[in-house]
Coordinates of C-alpha atoms and ligand atoms in Angstrom, one line a residue:
M1 CA -62.4 -17.5 -9.5
S2 CA -61.6 -15.2 -12.5
T3 CA -58.1 -15.4 -14.1
N4 CA -57.4 -11.9 -12.9
A5 CA -58.1 -12.8 -9.3
R6 CA -56.0 -15.9 -9.5
R7 CA -53.1 -13.8 -10.9
D8 CA -53.5 -11.3 -8.0
Q9 CA -53.4 -14.1 -5.5
R10 CA -50.2 -15.5 -7.1
N11 CA -48.6 -12.1 -7.2
K12 CA -49.4 -11.7 -3.5
R13 CA -47.8 -15.1 -2.7
N14 CA -44.7 -14.2 -4.7
K15 CA -44.4 -10.9 -3.0
S16 CA -44.6 -12.4 0.5
S17 CA -42.2 -15.1 -0.3
Q18 CA -39.7 -12.5 -1.6
I19 CA -40.1 -10.6 1.7
M20 CA -39.6 -13.9 3.7
K21 CA -36.5 -14.5 1.6
D22 CA -35.2 -11.0 2.3
I23 CA -35.8 -11.4 6.0
A24 CA -34.1 -14.8 6.1
Y25 CA -31.1 -13.3 4.2
S26 CA -30.8 -10.4 6.4
I27 CA -30.9 -12.8 9.6
L28 CA -28.2 -15.0 8.1
F29 CA -26.1 -11.9 7.1
N30 CA -26.3 -10.6 10.7
I31 CA -25.4 -14.0 12.2
F32 CA -22.5 -14.2 9.8
V33 CA -21.2 -10.7 10.8
V34 CA -21.5 -11.6 14.5
I35 CA -19.6 -14.9 14.0
H36 CA -17.0 -13.0 12.0
M37 CA -16.6 -10.5 14.9
L38 CA -16.3 -13.3 17.5
V39 CA -13.6 -15.0 15.4
D40 CA -11.7 -11.7 14.9
Y41 CA -12.0 -11.2 18.7
L42 CA -10.7 -14.7 19.5
V43 CA -7.8 -14.6 17.1
E44 CA -6.8 -11.3 18.6
L45 CA -6.9 -12.7 22.0
I46 CA -4.9 -15.9 21.1
L47 CA -2.2 -13.9 19.2
K48 CA -2.0 -11.3 22.0
W49 CA -1.2 -14.2 24.4
Y50 CA 1.1 -15.8 22.0
W51 CA 3.3 -12.7 21.4
G52 CA 3.3 -11.8 25.1
P53 CA 3.2 -8.5 26.9
T54 CA 6.5 -7.0 25.7
R55 CA 6.1 -4.5 23.1
I56 CA 9.4 -3.3 21.6
R57 CA 9.3 0.1 19.9
C58 CA 11.7 1.8 17.7
P59 CA 14.8 3.3 19.5
P60 CA 14.8 7.1 20.2
L61 CA 16.4 9.5 17.7
Q62 CA 19.2 11.5 19.0
R63 CA 18.6 15.3 18.9
K64 CA 21.9 15.8 16.9
R65 CA 20.3 13.8 14.1
V66 CA 17.1 15.8 13.9
I67 CA 17.7 16.5 10.2
L68 CA 16.4 13.0 9.6
T69 CA 13.0 14.1 10.4
Y70 CA 12.9 16.8 7.7
S71 CA 11.0 16.4 4.5
V72 CA 13.0 15.5 1.3
Q73 CA 12.2 18.8 -0.3
E74 CA 13.7 20.7 2.8
L75 CA 16.7 18.4 2.8
A76 CA 17.4 18.9 -0.9
K77 CA 17.2 22.7 -0.5
M78 CA 19.5 22.6 2.5
I79 CA 22.1 20.5 0.5
R80 CA 21.8 22.9 -2.4
N81 CA 22.3 26.0 -0.2
K82 CA 25.2 24.3 1.7
D83 CA 23.3 24.4 5.0
V84 CA 24.2 20.8 5.3
S85 CA 26.6 18.6 3.6
C86 CA 25.4 15.7 1.5
Y87 CA 27.8 13.4 3.4
E88 CA 26.3 14.4 6.8
V89 CA 22.8 13.5 5.4
V90 CA 23.7 10.2 3.9
S91 CA 25.9 9.1 6.9
A92 CA 23.2 10.1 9.4
Y93 CA 20.7 7.9 7.5
I94 CA 23.0 5.0 7.3
D95 CA 23.8 5.3 11.0
R96 CA 20.0 5.4 11.8
L97 CA 19.4 2.4 9.5
N98 CA 22.0 0.5 11.5
E99 CA 20.3 1.5 14.8
V100 CA 16.7 0.7 13.9
N101 CA 17.2 -2.5 11.9
P102 CA 17.9 -4.9 14.8
V103 CA 14.3 -4.0 15.9
I104 CA 12.4 -3.8 12.7
N105 CA 14.4 -6.4 10.6
A106 CA 13.7 -4.6 7.3
V107 CA 17.0 -4.6 5.2
I108 CA 17.9 -7.3 2.7
D109 CA 20.9 -5.7 1.2
G110 CA 22.9 -2.7 2.5
P111 CA 23.7 -0.2 3.8
F112 CA 25.8 0.5 0.7
I113 CA 29.0 2.1 1.9
E114 CA 29.7 3.5 -1.7
A115 CA 26.8 5.8 -1.0
L116 CA 29.2 7.7 1.2
E117 CA 31.7 8.1 -1.5
E118 CA 29.0 9.4 -3.8
A119 CA 28.0 11.9 -1.3
K120 CA 31.5 13.2 -0.8
A121 CA 31.8 13.6 -4.6
I122 CA 28.5 15.7 -4.7
D123 CA 29.8 17.9 -1.7
D124 CA 33.0 18.4 -3.5
R125 CA 31.3 19.6 -6.7
I126 CA 28.9 21.9 -4.8
Q127 CA 31.8 23.4 -2.7
R128 CA 33.7 24.2 -5.9
G129 CA 30.7 25.7 -7.6
L130 CA 30.7 23.1 -10.3
I131 CA 27.0 22.4 -10.4
S132 CA 25.0 24.8 -12.7
E133 CA 21.5 26.0 -12.0
N134 CA 20.5 23.8 -14.9
E135 CA 22.0 20.7 -13.3
F136 CA 20.3 21.5 -9.9
A137 CA 17.0 21.8 -11.8
E138 CA 17.5 18.5 -13.6
K139 CA 18.5 16.8 -10.3
P140 CA 15.9 17.8 -7.7
F141 CA 16.9 14.9 -5.5
L142 CA 20.6 15.7 -5.6
G143 CA 22.3 13.8 -2.6
I144 CA 18.9 12.5 -1.1
P145 CA 19.3 8.9 0.3
F146 CA 16.6 6.4 -0.8
T147 CA 15.6 2.7 -0.7
T148 CA 13.6 0.3 -2.7
K149 CA 12.1 -3.1 -2.1
D150 CA 14.2 -6.2 -3.0
S151 CA 12.0 -7.1 -5.9
T152 CA 12.7 -3.9 -7.7
A153 CA 16.1 -4.2 -9.3
V154 CA 19.1 -2.3 -8.2
K155 CA 22.3 -2.9 -10.3
D156 CA 24.9 -5.2 -8.5
K157 CA 22.6 -5.5 -5.4
L158 CA 20.7 -8.6 -4.2
H159 CA 17.5 -9.3 -6.1
T160 CA 16.2 -12.3 -4.2
L161 CA 12.4 -11.8 -4.6
G162 CA 12.4 -13.2 -1.1
I163 CA 13.1 -16.8 -2.1
V164 CA 15.8 -19.1 -0.9
A165 CA 16.8 -20.2 -4.3
R166 CA 17.8 -16.7 -5.3
R167 CA 19.6 -15.9 -2.1
N168 CA 22.8 -14.8 -3.9
V169 CA 21.3 -13.5 -7.1
K170 CA 22.2 -9.8 -7.9
A171 CA 20.5 -7.6 -10.5
K172 CA 22.3 -6.9 -13.7
E173 CA 20.7 -3.4 -14.2
D174 CA 18.5 -0.9 -12.4
A175 CA 14.8 -1.0 -12.7
E176 CA 13.5 1.9 -14.7
C177 CA 12.1 3.7 -11.6
V178 CA 15.4 3.3 -9.7
K179 CA 17.3 4.6 -12.7
L180 CA 15.0 7.7 -13.0
M181 CA 15.6 8.5 -9.2
K182 CA 19.3 8.0 -9.5
D183 CA 19.2 10.3 -12.6
A184 CA 17.4 12.9 -10.5
G185 CA 20.3 12.9 -8.1
A186 CA 19.1 10.5 -5.4
I187 CA 21.5 8.0 -3.8
I188 CA 20.3 4.4 -3.1
I189 CA 21.4 3.2 0.4
A190 CA 19.8 -0.2 0.9
T191 CA 17.1 -2.7 -0.5
T192 CA 14.4 -3.8 1.8
S193 CA 12.4 -7.0 2.7
I194 CA 9.3 -8.5 1.1
P195 CA 7.3 -11.5 1.3
E196 CA 8.2 -14.3 -1.2
I197 CA 7.4 -13.0 -4.8
N198 CA 5.6 -10.1 -3.0
R199 CA 2.5 -12.3 -2.6
W200 CA 1.3 -11.8 1.1
Q201 CA -0.2 -9.2 3.5
E202 CA 2.7 -9.6 5.8
T203 CA 6.5 -9.2 5.2
R204 CA 8.1 -12.5 6.1
N205 CA 10.6 -14.7 4.0
N206 CA 13.0 -17.5 4.8
L207 CA 16.0 -15.4 4.2
I208 CA 15.8 -12.9 7.1
G209 CA 12.5 -13.8 8.8
Q210 CA 9.8 -11.3 9.5
T211 CA 9.6 -7.5 9.6
N212 CA 8.3 -6.0 12.7
N213 CA 6.1 -2.9 13.1
P214 CA 8.1 -0.1 14.8
Y215 CA 5.0 1.1 16.7
D216 CA 4.7 -2.4 18.3
S217 CA 7.1 -5.3 17.4
R218 CA 4.3 -7.9 17.9
R219 CA 2.4 -6.6 15.0
T220 CA 2.7 -6.7 11.2
V221 CA 4.0 -4.0 8.9
G222 CA 1.8 -5.4 6.2
G223 CA 3.1 -6.3 2.8
S224 CA 4.4 -6.4 0.3
S225 CA 6.5 -3.2 0.5
G226 CA 6.8 -3.8 4.3
G227 CA 10.5 -3.4 4.7
E228 CA 10.3 0.0 2.8
A229 CA 7.4 1.3 5.1
A230 CA 9.2 0.1 8.4
L231 CA 12.5 1.8 7.4
I232 CA 10.9 5.1 6.1
T233 CA 8.8 5.6 9.3
T234 CA 11.8 5.0 11.5
C235 CA 13.9 7.5 9.5
G236 CA 16.2 4.8 8.3
S237 CA 15.4 6.0 4.7
A238 CA 14.4 9.5 3.5
F239 CA 11.9 8.0 0.9
G240 CA 11.2 4.8 -0.9
L241 CA 9.8 3.2 -4.1
G242 CA 7.1 0.5 -3.6
T243 CA 5.1 -1.5 -6.0
D244 CA 1.4 -2.2 -5.7
I245 CA -0.8 -5.0 -7.2
G246 CA -3.4 -5.4 -4.4
G247 CA -2.4 -2.7 -1.7
S248 CA 1.4 -3.3 -1.5
I249 CA 2.3 0.3 -1.2
R250 CA -0.7 1.5 0.7
M251 CA -1.1 -1.4 3.3
P252 CA 2.4 -1.1 4.7
A253 CA 2.2 2.7 4.5
F254 CA -1.1 2.5 6.5
Y255 CA 0.2 0.1 9.2
C256 CA 3.4 2.3 9.5
G257 CA 1.8 5.7 9.6
I258 CA 3.3 7.2 6.3
F259 CA 2.1 8.3 2.9
G260 CA 1.9 6.1 -0.2
H261 CA 0.7 6.7 -3.6
K262 CA -0.4 4.0 -6.0
P263 CA -0.5 5.8 -9.4
T264 CA -3.0 5.2 -12.2
S265 CA -1.9 1.9 -14.0
G266 CA 0.6 2.3 -16.7
I267 CA 1.9 5.8 -16.1
V268 CA 5.1 4.6 -14.3
N269 CA 7.3 2.1 -16.3
T270 CA 7.6 -1.1 -14.4
R271 CA 10.7 -2.6 -16.2
G272 CA 12.7 -4.3 -13.6
C273 CA 10.0 -4.6 -11.0
T274 CA 9.6 -8.3 -10.0
L275 CA 11.2 -9.3 -13.3
R276 CA 8.8 -7.4 -15.6
T277 CA 9.8 -6.1 -19.0
G278 CA 7.7 -2.9 -18.6
R279 CA 6.0 -3.9 -21.9
E280 CA 3.2 -5.9 -20.4
V281 CA -0.2 -4.8 -21.4
S282 CA -3.0 -4.4 -18.9
T283 CA -1.5 -5.2 -15.5
M284 CA -2.7 -4.2 -12.1
V285 CA 0.9 -3.6 -10.7
V286 CA 2.3 -0.2 -10.6
A287 CA 5.4 1.4 -9.0
G288 CA 5.0 4.5 -6.7
P289 CA 6.5 6.6 -3.9
M290 CA 6.3 6.0 -0.1
T291 CA 7.2 9.0 2.1
R292 CA 6.8 10.6 5.5
Y293 CA 5.4 13.9 4.0
A294 CA 2.6 14.3 1.6
S295 CA 4.4 17.1 0.0
D296 CA 7.2 14.8 -1.1
L297 CA 4.9 12.5 -3.1
R298 CA 4.3 14.9 -6.0
P299 CA 8.0 15.8 -6.8
I300 CA 8.8 11.9 -6.8
M301 CA 5.9 11.2 -9.1
K302 CA 7.1 13.8 -11.5
V303 CA 10.4 12.1 -11.8
L304 CA 8.7 8.7 -12.2
V305 CA 6.4 9.7 -14.9
G306 CA 8.9 12.1 -16.7
P307 CA 8.5 15.6 -18.0
K308 CA 6.0 14.8 -20.8
A309 CA 3.6 13.1 -18.7
T310 CA 4.0 15.5 -15.8
V311 CA 2.4 18.1 -18.3
A312 CA -0.2 15.6 -19.6
L313 CA -1.2 14.7 -16.0
K314 CA -1.0 18.3 -15.0
L315 CA 1.1 17.6 -12.0
N316 CA 2.5 21.1 -12.0
E317 CA -1.0 22.6 -11.8
K318 CA -2.2 23.9 -8.5
T319 CA -5.5 22.3 -7.5
D320 CA -8.4 24.5 -6.2
L321 CA -9.8 22.3 -3.6
K322 CA -13.0 24.4 -3.5
K323 CA -13.6 23.3 -7.1
L324 CA -13.4 19.6 -6.5
R325 CA -16.5 17.3 -5.7
Y326 CA -16.2 15.0 -2.5
F327 CA -17.7 11.7 -1.8
Y328 CA -17.2 9.2 1.0
C329 CA -18.1 5.5 1.4
T330 CA -18.3 3.9 5.0
S331 CA -18.3 0.3 3.9
S332 CA -17.4 -1.9 0.8
G333 CA -20.2 -4.3 1.8
D334 CA -17.8 -7.3 1.2
I335 CA -18.9 -9.8 4.0
R336 CA -15.7 -11.7 3.7
C337 CA -13.8 -8.9 5.3
S338 CA -14.6 -7.7 8.9
S339 CA -16.7 -4.7 9.5
V340 CA -14.7 -1.4 9.9
H341 CA -13.7 -0.5 13.6
P342 CA -15.5 2.5 14.9
Q343 CA -12.0 4.3 15.4
L344 CA -11.6 4.3 11.6
Q345 CA -15.2 5.5 11.0
R346 CA -14.5 8.3 13.4
A347 CA -11.2 9.1 11.5
M348 CA -13.3 9.2 8.2
T349 CA -15.9 11.5 9.9
R350 CA -13.1 14.0 10.9
V351 CA -11.9 14.1 7.2
V352 CA -15.5 14.5 5.9
D353 CA -16.3 17.3 8.5
H354 CA -13.1 19.1 7.3
F355 CA -14.0 19.0 3.6
Q356 CA -17.6 20.1 4.5
T357 CA -16.1 23.5 5.3
I358 CA -14.1 23.6 2.1
A359 CA -16.5 22.3 -0.5
P360 CA -19.4 24.5 -1.3
E361 CA -21.6 21.3 -2.2
G362 CA -20.5 19.4 0.9
V363 CA -19.4 15.8 0.9
Q364 CA -21.8 13.2 -0.2
K365 CA -22.1 9.7 1.1
V366 CA -22.2 6.9 -1.5
T367 CA -21.9 3.2 -2.1
L368 CA -20.1 1.7 -5.1
K369 CA -21.8 -0.7 -7.3
N370 CA -20.5 -4.2 -6.8
S371 CA -17.8 -3.2 -4.3
E372 CA -19.1 -6.1 -2.1
K373 CA -17.6 -8.5 -4.7
T374 CA -14.1 -6.9 -4.5
S375 CA -12.4 -10.1 -3.3
Q376 CA -13.7 -12.1 -6.2
M377 CA -12.9 -9.4 -8.7
W378 CA -9.3 -9.2 -7.5
R379 CA -8.8 -12.9 -7.4
Y380 CA -10.0 -13.2 -11.0
W381 CA -7.9 -10.4 -12.3
M382 CA -4.8 -11.9 -10.6
T383 CA -5.2 -14.9 -12.8
Q384 CA -5.1 -12.6 -15.8
E385 CA -1.6 -11.1 -14.9
P386 CA 1.2 -11.8 -17.2
A387 CA 3.5 -13.3 -14.6
S388 CA 2.8 -16.7 -13.0
F389 CA 3.2 -16.7 -9.2
N390 CA 3.7 -20.4 -9.3
N391 CA 6.6 -20.2 -11.8
L392 CA 8.4 -17.3 -10.1
L393 CA 8.2 -19.1 -6.7
G394 CA 9.7 -22.2 -8.4
N395 CA 12.4 -19.9 -9.7
G396 CA 11.5 -20.9 -13.2
K397 CA 10.0 -24.3 -12.7
Q398 CA 6.3 -25.0 -12.1
L399 CA 5.6 -26.1 -8.6
S400 CA 3.0 -28.7 -7.7
P401 CA 0.7 -27.3 -4.8
F402 CA 0.2 -30.8 -3.5
V403 CA 3.9 -31.7 -3.3
E404 CA 4.7 -28.4 -1.7
L405 CA 1.9 -28.7 0.8
A406 CA 3.2 -32.3 1.7
K407 CA 6.7 -30.9 2.1
K408 CA 5.4 -28.1 4.3
I409 CA 3.6 -30.5 6.6
T410 CA 6.7 -32.7 6.9
G411 CA 8.8 -29.7 7.6
S412 CA 11.0 -30.0 4.5
S413 CA 9.7 -27.0 2.5
E414 CA 11.8 -24.1 1.6
Y415 CA 8.7 -21.8 1.3
T416 CA 6.6 -19.8 3.7
L417 CA 3.2 -20.9 4.8
A418 CA 1.9 -17.7 2.9
S419 CA 3.2 -19.1 -0.4
I420 CA 1.7 -22.5 0.3
Y421 CA -1.7 -20.8 0.8
S422 CA -1.3 -19.0 -2.5
L423 CA -0.3 -22.2 -4.3
I424 CA -3.5 -23.9 -2.9
D425 CA -5.6 -21.0 -3.8
S426 CA -4.4 -21.3 -7.5
I427 CA -6.0 -24.8 -7.7
M428 CA -9.3 -23.8 -6.2
P429 CA -12.3 -23.4 -8.5
P430 CA -11.7 -20.3 -10.6
E431 CA -14.1 -17.3 -10.7
K432 CA -16.6 -17.1 -13.6
A433 CA -14.7 -14.9 -16.1
D434 CA -17.8 -13.5 -17.9
K435 CA -19.6 -12.7 -14.7
I436 CA -16.5 -11.0 -13.2
K437 CA -15.7 -9.0 -16.3
E438 CA -19.3 -7.7 -16.2
I439 CA -19.4 -6.7 -12.6
T440 CA -16.0 -5.1 -13.0
R441 CA -17.3 -3.1 -15.9
Q442 CA -20.3 -2.0 -14.0
C443 CA -18.2 -1.0 -10.9
D444 CA -15.7 0.9 -13.1
Q445 CA -18.6 2.7 -14.9
D446 CA -20.2 3.6 -11.5
L447 CA -17.0 5.0 -10.2
T448 CA -16.2 6.9 -13.4
E449 CA -19.6 8.5 -13.7
L450 CA -19.6 9.5 -9.9
L451 CA -16.2 11.1 -9.9
G452 CA -15.7 12.3 -13.6
D453 CA -12.9 14.8 -13.9
D454 CA -13.2 16.6 -10.7
G455 CA -14.3 14.2 -8.1
V456 CA -12.5 12.4 -5.2
L457 CA -13.6 9.6 -3.0
F458 CA -12.7 9.0 0.6
Y459 CA -12.5 5.3 1.1
H460 CA -11.4 3.2 4.2
S461 CA -7.9 1.7 4.0
T462 CA -8.9 -1.5 5.9
T463 CA -11.0 -2.5 8.9
N464 CA -8.6 -1.8 11.8
S465 CA -5.0 -0.7 12.8
A466 CA -2.1 -3.1 12.4
P467 CA -3.0 -6.7 13.6
Y468 CA -0.7 -9.1 15.3
H469 CA 1.8 -11.1 13.1
Y470 CA 0.0 -14.0 11.6
S471 CA -3.5 -12.6 11.8
A472 CA -3.8 -12.5 8.1
F473 CA -3.9 -16.3 8.0
V474 CA -7.3 -16.4 9.7
N475 CA -8.7 -13.3 8.0
V476 CA -7.4 -13.0 4.5
F477 CA -9.9 -10.7 3.1
N478 CA -9.6 -7.3 5.1
F479 CA -7.2 -6.0 2.4
S480 CA -9.9 -5.8 -0.2
Y481 CA -10.4 -2.2 0.7
W482 CA -7.1 -1.6 -1.0
C483 CA -7.2 -4.0 -4.0
L484 CA -10.5 -2.6 -5.4
F485 CA -8.5 0.2 -6.9
N486 CA -5.9 -2.1 -8.5
V487 CA -8.9 -3.9 -10.2
L488 CA -10.1 -0.5 -11.5
H489 CA -6.6 0.8 -12.5
V490 CA -7.3 4.1 -10.7
P491 CA -5.0 6.2 -8.5
A492 CA -5.3 6.0 -4.7
T493 CA -3.2 7.7 -2.0
Q494 CA -2.8 6.4 1.5
V495 CA -2.8 9.2 4.2
P496 CA -2.0 8.7 7.9
L497 CA -4.5 10.2 10.4
G498 CA -3.0 10.1 13.8
L499 CA -2.8 7.1 16.2
D500 CA -5.4 4.9 17.9
P501 CA -5.6 4.4 21.8
D502 CA -2.9 1.6 21.4
G503 CA -0.5 4.0 19.6
L504 CA -1.0 2.5 16.2
P505 CA -1.4 4.4 13.0
L506 CA -4.9 5.2 11.6
G507 CA -5.5 6.4 8.0
I508 CA -7.6 6.7 4.9
Q509 CA -7.5 6.4 1.1
I510 CA -8.2 9.1 -1.4
V511 CA -9.3 7.9 -4.8
A512 CA -9.8 9.7 -8.2
T513 CA -10.4 8.5 -11.7
R514 CA -7.6 7.4 -14.0
N515 CA -5.0 10.0 -14.7
R516 CA -6.3 12.3 -12.0
D517 CA -3.5 11.5 -9.6
R518 CA -3.2 15.2 -9.0
H519 CA -6.4 15.3 -7.2
C520 CA -5.3 12.6 -4.8
L521 CA -2.0 14.3 -4.1
A522 CA -3.7 17.7 -3.6
V523 CA -6.2 16.3 -1.1
A524 CA -3.4 14.4 0.7
E525 CA -1.4 17.6 1.0
E526 CA -4.4 19.3 2.5
L527 CA -5.0 16.5 5.0
E528 CA -1.4 16.7 6.1
R529 CA -1.8 20.5 6.6
A530 CA -5.1 20.2 8.4
F531 CA -4.3 17.1 10.7
S532 CA -1.2 15.7 12.2
G533 CA 0.4 14.1 9.2
H534 CA 2.9 11.4 10.0
I535 CA 3.5 10.8 13.7
P536 CA 6.9 9.2 14.5
S537 CA 7.1 5.8 16.3
F538 CA 10.0 7.1 18.4
I539 CA 10.8 9.9 20.7
I540 CA 13.6 12.5 20.0
D541 CA 16.1 12.8 22.9
Ligands
LIG1 C1 -9.5 -7.8 10.2 O1 -10.3 -6.9 10.9 C2 -10.7 -7.2 12.2 C3 -11.7 -6.3 12.7 O2 -11.3 -5.0 12.6 C4 -9.4 -7.3 13.1 O3 -9.9 -7.7 14.4 C5 -8.4 -8.3 12.4 O4 -7.3 -8.3 13.2 C6 -8.2 -7.9 11.0 N1 -7.3 -8.9 10.3 C7 -6.4 -8.5 9.5 C8 -5.6 -9.6 9.1 O5 -6.3 -7.5 9.0

């Protein structure tokens, strides 16, 4: 046999062994997917049985308090025009908070009674004509009640980070984002619940227990800004400030059927959020708004970034939706998380169909390079964050995962199971830094080249509507649809898209490249206009 013939034969063998490998891989992949579905199904069945048939929903809203369902923009205008007093608005919100909290269990500190005094003082000044046009312009949120999560500091209010050791700790000064909202005229009425150190996909701590989903009390509100989402969706707060390091604004917003915007990293000062100084370089965490109306996101963003950045980010410019380019992605390909439920695929199809009629070039289906490695990327980048979870959880002292696990098993731990899980994860083999940096770079480059200055991407929020409490312990990776955009530091808006047959909220994410927050907001506003927007968990009677 000639050398050429031998080489040909070898090539053939290599080729066929590659094909065999591909087939084997695809069979294994499918077996894995089926096992995953079976496990999800079983977990769902067991938890359904565990939580029983009783589904408690949010109490009805009395018709006389219907102003609570208005947007922040409408309410602010009404207060300015003396159509309603600020006192009426604030006291109605506080009454509603007291009514819904026994069901949702979302409040850590509050309601703050001094908010009523503040409201009276504002009414007095408005009545006497003491507020100039200038002051109204500088305070677009004058008299509007709002809330924030416990981990974001509010002067003289509880700042526990969800841990028992800090149960009586109060903040010495306002976080920057809280200060900015107060300066814009808004009135803080309560702080809301979080998982310990914000580190879990459910909102549960040993201070007040777990926060319940107002659409179905047996289900999770997500985390970590879970108290915020539950309170806002039930009209116990007009709007809220969340923070997001791996989906913490968007996940609870999705499960509770409201809007949430995770801004581009770095454009909102994080001083006072989970004890940060605001000077940390390169962090995935960012503060942002949570609302019942898409149209309220933009005015809050303008306050949070300040006048200079509002101009730089073109937040005042009207977006021509016809001039944007649209893309959608139906799966991240990450086999650690479940496959996306058909009802969410259908929701995405509705969105795509709608934008097909707007965009001359249509909506193009894409996959993102390396998105299937999202879980690993996020896990690595979490280890590069300036704050140490272990240290924060220990309230300044480094905890030993083994000791804490032993304490948990013997029932003497002061921490939740979720925190023990995170402690254990921290001693598991680390991701390979060089490899992760490279796949992150490629993923970033792929998204940046795809979207450029004028592209938006429709991406799933997660794989299904709100799961039962505790589901996340069996399936920790569904949240990777959110955390990809923390890894990439890009803006992403969570938009509600009606309810599923169980009456639970559905939704989608809108993604753009860094500093194109305005595209996300414009598309969210259009989706609110075209579809149902936020659908309440309660009836009005
Ligand atoms: C993950 O997704 C599957 C499939 O949609 C679902 O059954 C399960 O409840 C989800 N778990 C969590 C924690 O999101």
